Short mmCIF file of C-alpha atoms and ligand atoms in Angstrom, two decimals:
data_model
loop_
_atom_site.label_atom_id
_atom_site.label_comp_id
_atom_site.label_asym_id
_atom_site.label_seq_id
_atom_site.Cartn_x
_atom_site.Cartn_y
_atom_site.Cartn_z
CA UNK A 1 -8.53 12.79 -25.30
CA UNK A 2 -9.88 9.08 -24.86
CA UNK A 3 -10.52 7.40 -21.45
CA UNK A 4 -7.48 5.07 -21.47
CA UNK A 5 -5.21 7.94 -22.40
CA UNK A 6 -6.84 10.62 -19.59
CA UNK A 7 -5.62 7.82 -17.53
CA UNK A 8 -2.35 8.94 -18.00
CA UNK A 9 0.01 9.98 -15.00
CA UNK A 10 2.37 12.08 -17.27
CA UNK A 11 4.33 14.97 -15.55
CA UNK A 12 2.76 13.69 -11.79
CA UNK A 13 4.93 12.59 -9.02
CA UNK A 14 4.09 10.07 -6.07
CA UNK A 15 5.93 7.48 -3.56
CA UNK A 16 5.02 3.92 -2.88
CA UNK A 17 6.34 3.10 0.76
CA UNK A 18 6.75 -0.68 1.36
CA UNK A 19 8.00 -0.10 -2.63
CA UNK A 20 10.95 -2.20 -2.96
CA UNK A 21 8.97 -5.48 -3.39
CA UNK A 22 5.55 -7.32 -3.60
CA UNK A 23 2.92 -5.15 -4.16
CA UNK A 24 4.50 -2.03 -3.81
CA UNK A 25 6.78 -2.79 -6.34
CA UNK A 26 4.13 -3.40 -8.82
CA UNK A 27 1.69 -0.41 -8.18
CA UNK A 28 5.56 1.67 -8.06
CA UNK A 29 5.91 -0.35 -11.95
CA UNK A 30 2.20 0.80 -13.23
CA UNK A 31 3.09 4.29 -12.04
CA UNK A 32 6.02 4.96 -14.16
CA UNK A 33 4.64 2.98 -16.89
CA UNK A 34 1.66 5.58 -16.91
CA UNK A 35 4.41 8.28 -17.18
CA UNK A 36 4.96 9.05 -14.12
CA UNK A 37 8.30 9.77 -11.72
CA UNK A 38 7.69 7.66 -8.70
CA UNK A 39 10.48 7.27 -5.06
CA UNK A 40 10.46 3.88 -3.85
CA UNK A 41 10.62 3.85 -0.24
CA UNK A 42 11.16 1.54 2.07
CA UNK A 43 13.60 0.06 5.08
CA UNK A 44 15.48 -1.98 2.91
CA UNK A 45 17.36 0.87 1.23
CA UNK A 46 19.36 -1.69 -0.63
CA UNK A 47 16.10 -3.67 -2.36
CA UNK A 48 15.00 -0.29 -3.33
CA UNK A 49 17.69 0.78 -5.17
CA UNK A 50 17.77 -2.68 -7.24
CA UNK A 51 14.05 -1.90 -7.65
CA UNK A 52 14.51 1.77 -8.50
CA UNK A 53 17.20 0.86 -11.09
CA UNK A 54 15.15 -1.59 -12.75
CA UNK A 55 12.13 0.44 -13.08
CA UNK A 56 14.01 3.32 -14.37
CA UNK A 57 15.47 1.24 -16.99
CA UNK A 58 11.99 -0.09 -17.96
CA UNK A 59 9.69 3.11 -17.97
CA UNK A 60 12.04 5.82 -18.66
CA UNK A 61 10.79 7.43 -15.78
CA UNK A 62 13.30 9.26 -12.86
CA UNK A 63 12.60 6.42 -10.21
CA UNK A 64 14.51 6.99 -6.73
CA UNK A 65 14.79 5.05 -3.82
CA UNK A 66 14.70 6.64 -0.39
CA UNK A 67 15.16 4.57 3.20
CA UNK A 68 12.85 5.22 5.32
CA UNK A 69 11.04 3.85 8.02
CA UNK A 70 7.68 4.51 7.52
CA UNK A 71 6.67 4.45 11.80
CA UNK A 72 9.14 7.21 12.39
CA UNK A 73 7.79 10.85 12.37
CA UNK A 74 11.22 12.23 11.83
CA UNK A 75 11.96 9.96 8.97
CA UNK A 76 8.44 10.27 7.55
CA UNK A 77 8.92 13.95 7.15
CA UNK A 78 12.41 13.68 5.74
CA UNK A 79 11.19 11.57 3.01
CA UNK A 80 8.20 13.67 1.73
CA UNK A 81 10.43 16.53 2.06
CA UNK A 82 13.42 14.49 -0.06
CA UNK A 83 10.46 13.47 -3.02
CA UNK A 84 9.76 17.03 -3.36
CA UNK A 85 12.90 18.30 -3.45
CA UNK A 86 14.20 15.21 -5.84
CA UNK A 87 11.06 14.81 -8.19
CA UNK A 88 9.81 17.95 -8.13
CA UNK A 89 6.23 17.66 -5.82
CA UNK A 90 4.13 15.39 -5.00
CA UNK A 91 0.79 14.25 -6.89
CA UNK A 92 0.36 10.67 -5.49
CA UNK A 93 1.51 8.34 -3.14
CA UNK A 94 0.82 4.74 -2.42
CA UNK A 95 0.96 4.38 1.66
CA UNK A 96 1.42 0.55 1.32
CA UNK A 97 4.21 -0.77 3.89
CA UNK A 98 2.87 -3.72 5.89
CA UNK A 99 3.56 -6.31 8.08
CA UNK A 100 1.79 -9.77 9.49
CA UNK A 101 2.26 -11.52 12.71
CA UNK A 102 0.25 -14.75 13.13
CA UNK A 103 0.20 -15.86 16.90
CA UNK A 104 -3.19 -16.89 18.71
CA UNK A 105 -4.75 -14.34 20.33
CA UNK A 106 -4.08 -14.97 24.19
CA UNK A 107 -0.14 -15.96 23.29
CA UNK A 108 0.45 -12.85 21.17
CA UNK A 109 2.87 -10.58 23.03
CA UNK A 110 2.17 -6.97 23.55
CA UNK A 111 5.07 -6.62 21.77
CA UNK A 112 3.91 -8.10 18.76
CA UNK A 113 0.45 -6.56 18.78
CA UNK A 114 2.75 -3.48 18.81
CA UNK A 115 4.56 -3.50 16.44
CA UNK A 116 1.55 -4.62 13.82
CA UNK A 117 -0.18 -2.03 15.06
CA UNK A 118 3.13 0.73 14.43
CA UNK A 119 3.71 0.06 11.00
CA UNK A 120 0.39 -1.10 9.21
CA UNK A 121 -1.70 1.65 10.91
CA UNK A 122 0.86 3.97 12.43
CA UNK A 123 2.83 4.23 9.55
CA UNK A 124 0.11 4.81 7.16
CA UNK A 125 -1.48 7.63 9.60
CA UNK A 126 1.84 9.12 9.79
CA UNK A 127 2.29 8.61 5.62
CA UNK A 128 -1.11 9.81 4.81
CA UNK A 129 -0.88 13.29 7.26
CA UNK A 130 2.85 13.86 6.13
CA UNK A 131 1.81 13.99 2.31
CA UNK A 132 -1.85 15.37 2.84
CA UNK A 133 -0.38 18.23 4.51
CA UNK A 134 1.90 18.97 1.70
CA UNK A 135 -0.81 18.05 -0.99
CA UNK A 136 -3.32 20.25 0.89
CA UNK A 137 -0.32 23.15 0.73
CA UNK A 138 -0.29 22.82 -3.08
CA UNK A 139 -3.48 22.08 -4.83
CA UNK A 140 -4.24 18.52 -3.60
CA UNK A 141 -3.74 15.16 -4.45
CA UNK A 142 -4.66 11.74 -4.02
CA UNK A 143 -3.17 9.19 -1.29
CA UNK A 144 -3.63 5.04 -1.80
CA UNK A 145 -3.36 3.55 1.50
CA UNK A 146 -3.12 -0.72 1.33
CA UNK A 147 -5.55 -2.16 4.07
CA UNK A 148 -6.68 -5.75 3.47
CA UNK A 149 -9.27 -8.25 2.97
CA UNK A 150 -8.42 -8.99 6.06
CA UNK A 151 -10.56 -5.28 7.34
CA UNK A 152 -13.08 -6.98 6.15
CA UNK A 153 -13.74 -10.74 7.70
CA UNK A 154 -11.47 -13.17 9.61
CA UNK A 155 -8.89 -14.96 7.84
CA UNK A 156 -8.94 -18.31 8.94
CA UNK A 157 -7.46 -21.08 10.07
CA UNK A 158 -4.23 -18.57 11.21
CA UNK A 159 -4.96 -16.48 13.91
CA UNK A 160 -4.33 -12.87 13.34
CA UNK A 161 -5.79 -10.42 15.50
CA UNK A 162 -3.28 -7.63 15.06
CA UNK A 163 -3.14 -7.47 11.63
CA UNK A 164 -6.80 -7.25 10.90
CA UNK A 165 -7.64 -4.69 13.97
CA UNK A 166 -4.86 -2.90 12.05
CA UNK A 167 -6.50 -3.35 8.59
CA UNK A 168 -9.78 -2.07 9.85
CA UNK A 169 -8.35 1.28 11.54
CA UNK A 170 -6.74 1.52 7.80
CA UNK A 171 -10.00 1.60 6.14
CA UNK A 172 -11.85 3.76 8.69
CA UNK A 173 -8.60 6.30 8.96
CA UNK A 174 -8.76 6.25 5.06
CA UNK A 175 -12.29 7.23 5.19
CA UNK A 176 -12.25 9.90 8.19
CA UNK A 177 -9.53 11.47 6.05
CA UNK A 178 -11.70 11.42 2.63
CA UNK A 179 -14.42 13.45 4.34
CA UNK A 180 -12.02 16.22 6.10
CA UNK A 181 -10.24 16.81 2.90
CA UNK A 182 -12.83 16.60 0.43
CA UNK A 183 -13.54 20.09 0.01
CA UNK A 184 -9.66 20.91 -0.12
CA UNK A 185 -8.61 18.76 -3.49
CA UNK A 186 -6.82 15.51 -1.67
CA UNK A 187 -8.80 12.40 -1.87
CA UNK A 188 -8.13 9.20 -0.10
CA UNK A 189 -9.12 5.65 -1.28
CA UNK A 190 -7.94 2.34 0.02
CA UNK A 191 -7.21 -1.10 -1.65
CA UNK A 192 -7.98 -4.25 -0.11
CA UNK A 193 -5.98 -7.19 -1.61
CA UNK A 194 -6.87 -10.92 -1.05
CA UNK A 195 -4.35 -13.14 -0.51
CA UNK A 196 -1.63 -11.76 -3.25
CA UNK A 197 1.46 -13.92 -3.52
CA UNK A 198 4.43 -11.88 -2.44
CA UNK A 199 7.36 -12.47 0.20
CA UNK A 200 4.62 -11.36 2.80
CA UNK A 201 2.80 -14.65 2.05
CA UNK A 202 5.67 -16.90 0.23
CA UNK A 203 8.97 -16.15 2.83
CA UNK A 204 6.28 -16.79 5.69
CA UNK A 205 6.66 -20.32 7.23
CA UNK A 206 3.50 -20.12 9.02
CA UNK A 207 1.78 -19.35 5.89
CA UNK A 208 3.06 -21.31 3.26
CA UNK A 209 1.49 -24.47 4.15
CA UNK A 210 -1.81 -22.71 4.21
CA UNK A 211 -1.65 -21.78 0.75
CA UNK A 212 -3.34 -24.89 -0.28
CA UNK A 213 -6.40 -24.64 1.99
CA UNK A 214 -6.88 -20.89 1.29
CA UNK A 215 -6.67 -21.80 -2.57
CA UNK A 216 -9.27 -24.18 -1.58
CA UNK A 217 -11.49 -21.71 -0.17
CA UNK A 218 -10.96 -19.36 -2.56
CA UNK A 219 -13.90 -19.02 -5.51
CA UNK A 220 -10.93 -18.86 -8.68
CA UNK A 221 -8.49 -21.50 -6.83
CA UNK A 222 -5.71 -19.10 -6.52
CA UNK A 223 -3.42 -16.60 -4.83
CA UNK A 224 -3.65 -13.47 -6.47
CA UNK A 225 -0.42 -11.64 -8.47
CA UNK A 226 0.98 -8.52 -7.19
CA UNK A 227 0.60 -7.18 -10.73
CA UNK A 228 -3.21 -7.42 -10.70
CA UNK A 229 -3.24 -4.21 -8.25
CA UNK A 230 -1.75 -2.25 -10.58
CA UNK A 231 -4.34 -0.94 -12.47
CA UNK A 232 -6.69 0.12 -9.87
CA UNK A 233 -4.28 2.12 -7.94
CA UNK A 234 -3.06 4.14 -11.45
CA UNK A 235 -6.74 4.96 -11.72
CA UNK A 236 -6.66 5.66 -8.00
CA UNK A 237 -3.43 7.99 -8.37
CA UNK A 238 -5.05 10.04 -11.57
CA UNK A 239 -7.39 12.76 -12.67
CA UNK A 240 -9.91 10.05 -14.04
CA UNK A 241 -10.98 9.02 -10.20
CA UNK A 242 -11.69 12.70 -9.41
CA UNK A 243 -15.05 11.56 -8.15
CA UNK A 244 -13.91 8.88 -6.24
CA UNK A 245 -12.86 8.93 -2.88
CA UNK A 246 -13.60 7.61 0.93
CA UNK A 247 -13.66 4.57 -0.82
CA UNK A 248 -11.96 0.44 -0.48
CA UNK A 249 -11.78 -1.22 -3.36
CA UNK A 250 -11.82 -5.16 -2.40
CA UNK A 251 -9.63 -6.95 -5.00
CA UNK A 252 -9.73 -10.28 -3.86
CA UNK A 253 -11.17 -12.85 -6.78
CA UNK A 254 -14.17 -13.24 -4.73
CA UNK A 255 -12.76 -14.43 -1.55
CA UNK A 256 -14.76 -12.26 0.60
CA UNK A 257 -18.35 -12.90 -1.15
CA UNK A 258 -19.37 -15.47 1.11
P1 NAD B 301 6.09 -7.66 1.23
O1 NAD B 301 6.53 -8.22 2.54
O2 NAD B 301 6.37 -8.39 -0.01
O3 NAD B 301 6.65 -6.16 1.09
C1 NAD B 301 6.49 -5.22 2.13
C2 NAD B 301 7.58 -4.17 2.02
O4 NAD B 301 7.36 -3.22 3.07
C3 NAD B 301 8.99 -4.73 2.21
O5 NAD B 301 9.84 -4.29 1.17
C4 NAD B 301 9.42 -4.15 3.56
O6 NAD B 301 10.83 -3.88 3.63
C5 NAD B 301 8.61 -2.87 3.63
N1 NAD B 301 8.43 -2.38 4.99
C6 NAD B 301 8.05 -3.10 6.08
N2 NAD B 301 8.03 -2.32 7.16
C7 NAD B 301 8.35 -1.07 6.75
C8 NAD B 301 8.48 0.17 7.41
N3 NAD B 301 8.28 0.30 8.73
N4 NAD B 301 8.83 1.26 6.70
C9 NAD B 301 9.06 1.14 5.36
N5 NAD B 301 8.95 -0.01 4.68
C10 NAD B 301 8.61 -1.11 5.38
O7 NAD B 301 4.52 -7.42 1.43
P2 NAD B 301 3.31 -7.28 0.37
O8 NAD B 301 2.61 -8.56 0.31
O9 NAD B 301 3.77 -6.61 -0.86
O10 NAD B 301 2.38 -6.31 1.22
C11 NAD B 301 2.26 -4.93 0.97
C12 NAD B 301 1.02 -4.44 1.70
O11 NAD B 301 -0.11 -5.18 1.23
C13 NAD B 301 1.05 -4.64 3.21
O12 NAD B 301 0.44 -3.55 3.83
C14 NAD B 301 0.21 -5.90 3.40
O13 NAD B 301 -0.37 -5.96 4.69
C15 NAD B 301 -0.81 -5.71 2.33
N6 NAD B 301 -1.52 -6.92 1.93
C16 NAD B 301 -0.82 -8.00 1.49
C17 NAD B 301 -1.51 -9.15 1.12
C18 NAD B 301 -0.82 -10.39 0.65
O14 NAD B 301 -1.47 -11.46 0.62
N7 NAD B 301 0.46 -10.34 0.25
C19 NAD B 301 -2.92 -9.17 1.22
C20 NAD B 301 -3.59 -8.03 1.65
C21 NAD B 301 -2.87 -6.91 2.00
#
């Protein structure tokens, strides 16, 4: 068999939380275009089953939606529990649901700093023990979790201290997990996306006029597209990356170079 066709996700089975749009939604589409049957997850149930749908009519793949709210231990369980029971197991999963609050530092709320803190690094603990436990149950697997260029400097000019604490904890929770499970067949790798443009960025008032001083900054002069995560996170999900993991994989056109 030939590289590009090892890289294959035929018969496997994974979730992408955070799935019904952005860059969930793409990783979700490379997944079943790879072969495999993939649950979108996410709160918006109804944005998941449009997604679901439409992927399912593109790949030929069983695609499902499933609500869930990814900070909820309860719900978290449920879900895993409803993937395996719907697709058959679990292979992969794509621990991707985020959120960003921009606010300087000594206005931000303890409420906000909260609730980034719940879902981008909360949620993806919860995510990644919830599926590792059930991967480690039945011959491993491999978990994506979505941190963020933003583990790795300071955006600027927005302020954003949540969000990148939370980024950071994502990388180093990604790699504490790599090293206790990499004797027992689950690898864990991270992505971290540059400024991608999705609803996160585009649907965020704050941002939007920033777009043309980050594009300024940034070495190719542009946002990048959801759909350019894609093909790192099939290789991520697959038997081809069976070397690789405890690992961040920066995909940001440069951004963070200098
Ligand atoms: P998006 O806002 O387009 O999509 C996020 C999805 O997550 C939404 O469908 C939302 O309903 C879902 N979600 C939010 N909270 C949830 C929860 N508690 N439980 C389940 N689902 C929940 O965002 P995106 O740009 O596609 O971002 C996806 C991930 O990528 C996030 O973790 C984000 O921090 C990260 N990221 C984004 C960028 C960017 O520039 N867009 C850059 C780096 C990293």
């Amino acid at each position: 068999m030939g590289i590009i066709e090892s890289m294959r996700l035929d018969g496997k089975k994974g979730y992408v939380t955070g799935g019904a749009r952005g860059i969930g939604k793409c990783t979700a589409t490379g997944f079943a275009e790879a072969g495999a049957d993939v649950a979108i997850v996410d709160l918006d149930y109804d944005e998941a089953v449009k997604t679901a749908a439409e992927l399912a009519e593109k790949t030929g793949r069983k695609v499902i939606a499933i609500k869930c709210d990814c900070t909820d231990p309860e719900q978290v369980d449920a879900m895993i529990a409803q993937v395996v029971d719907e697709l058959g197991g679990l292979d992969f999963c794509h621990n991707n649901a985020g959120i960003c609050i921009n606010a300087p530092a000594e206005e931000m709320t303890y409420a906000q700093w909260s609730k980034v803190i719940n879902i981008n690094l909360n949620g993806i603990f919860l995510t990644d023990i919830a599926a590792g436990k059930y991967m480690l149950a039945h011959g491993g697997g491999s978990i994506i979790n979505t941190a963020s260029m933003s583990a790795h400097i300071v955006n600027v000019p927005q302020p954003q201290c949540a969000y990148n604490a939370s980024k950071a904890g994502v990388i180093q929770l990604t790699k504490s997990l790599a090293i206790e499970w990499a004797k027992k067949g689950v690898r864990v790798n991270s992505i971290s996306p540059g400024y991608i443009g999705t609803d996160l960025v585009l649907t965020n008032k704050t941002l939007i006029p920033l777009i043309e001083q980050w594009n300024a900054m940034a070495p190719m002069g542009r946002l990048g597209k959801p759909e350019e995560l894609e093909s790192i996170c099939v290789y991520l999900a697959g038997d081809t990356s069976s070397f690789t993991t405890g690992s961040d994989f920066i995909v940001d056109g440069a951004f963070t170079c200098f």
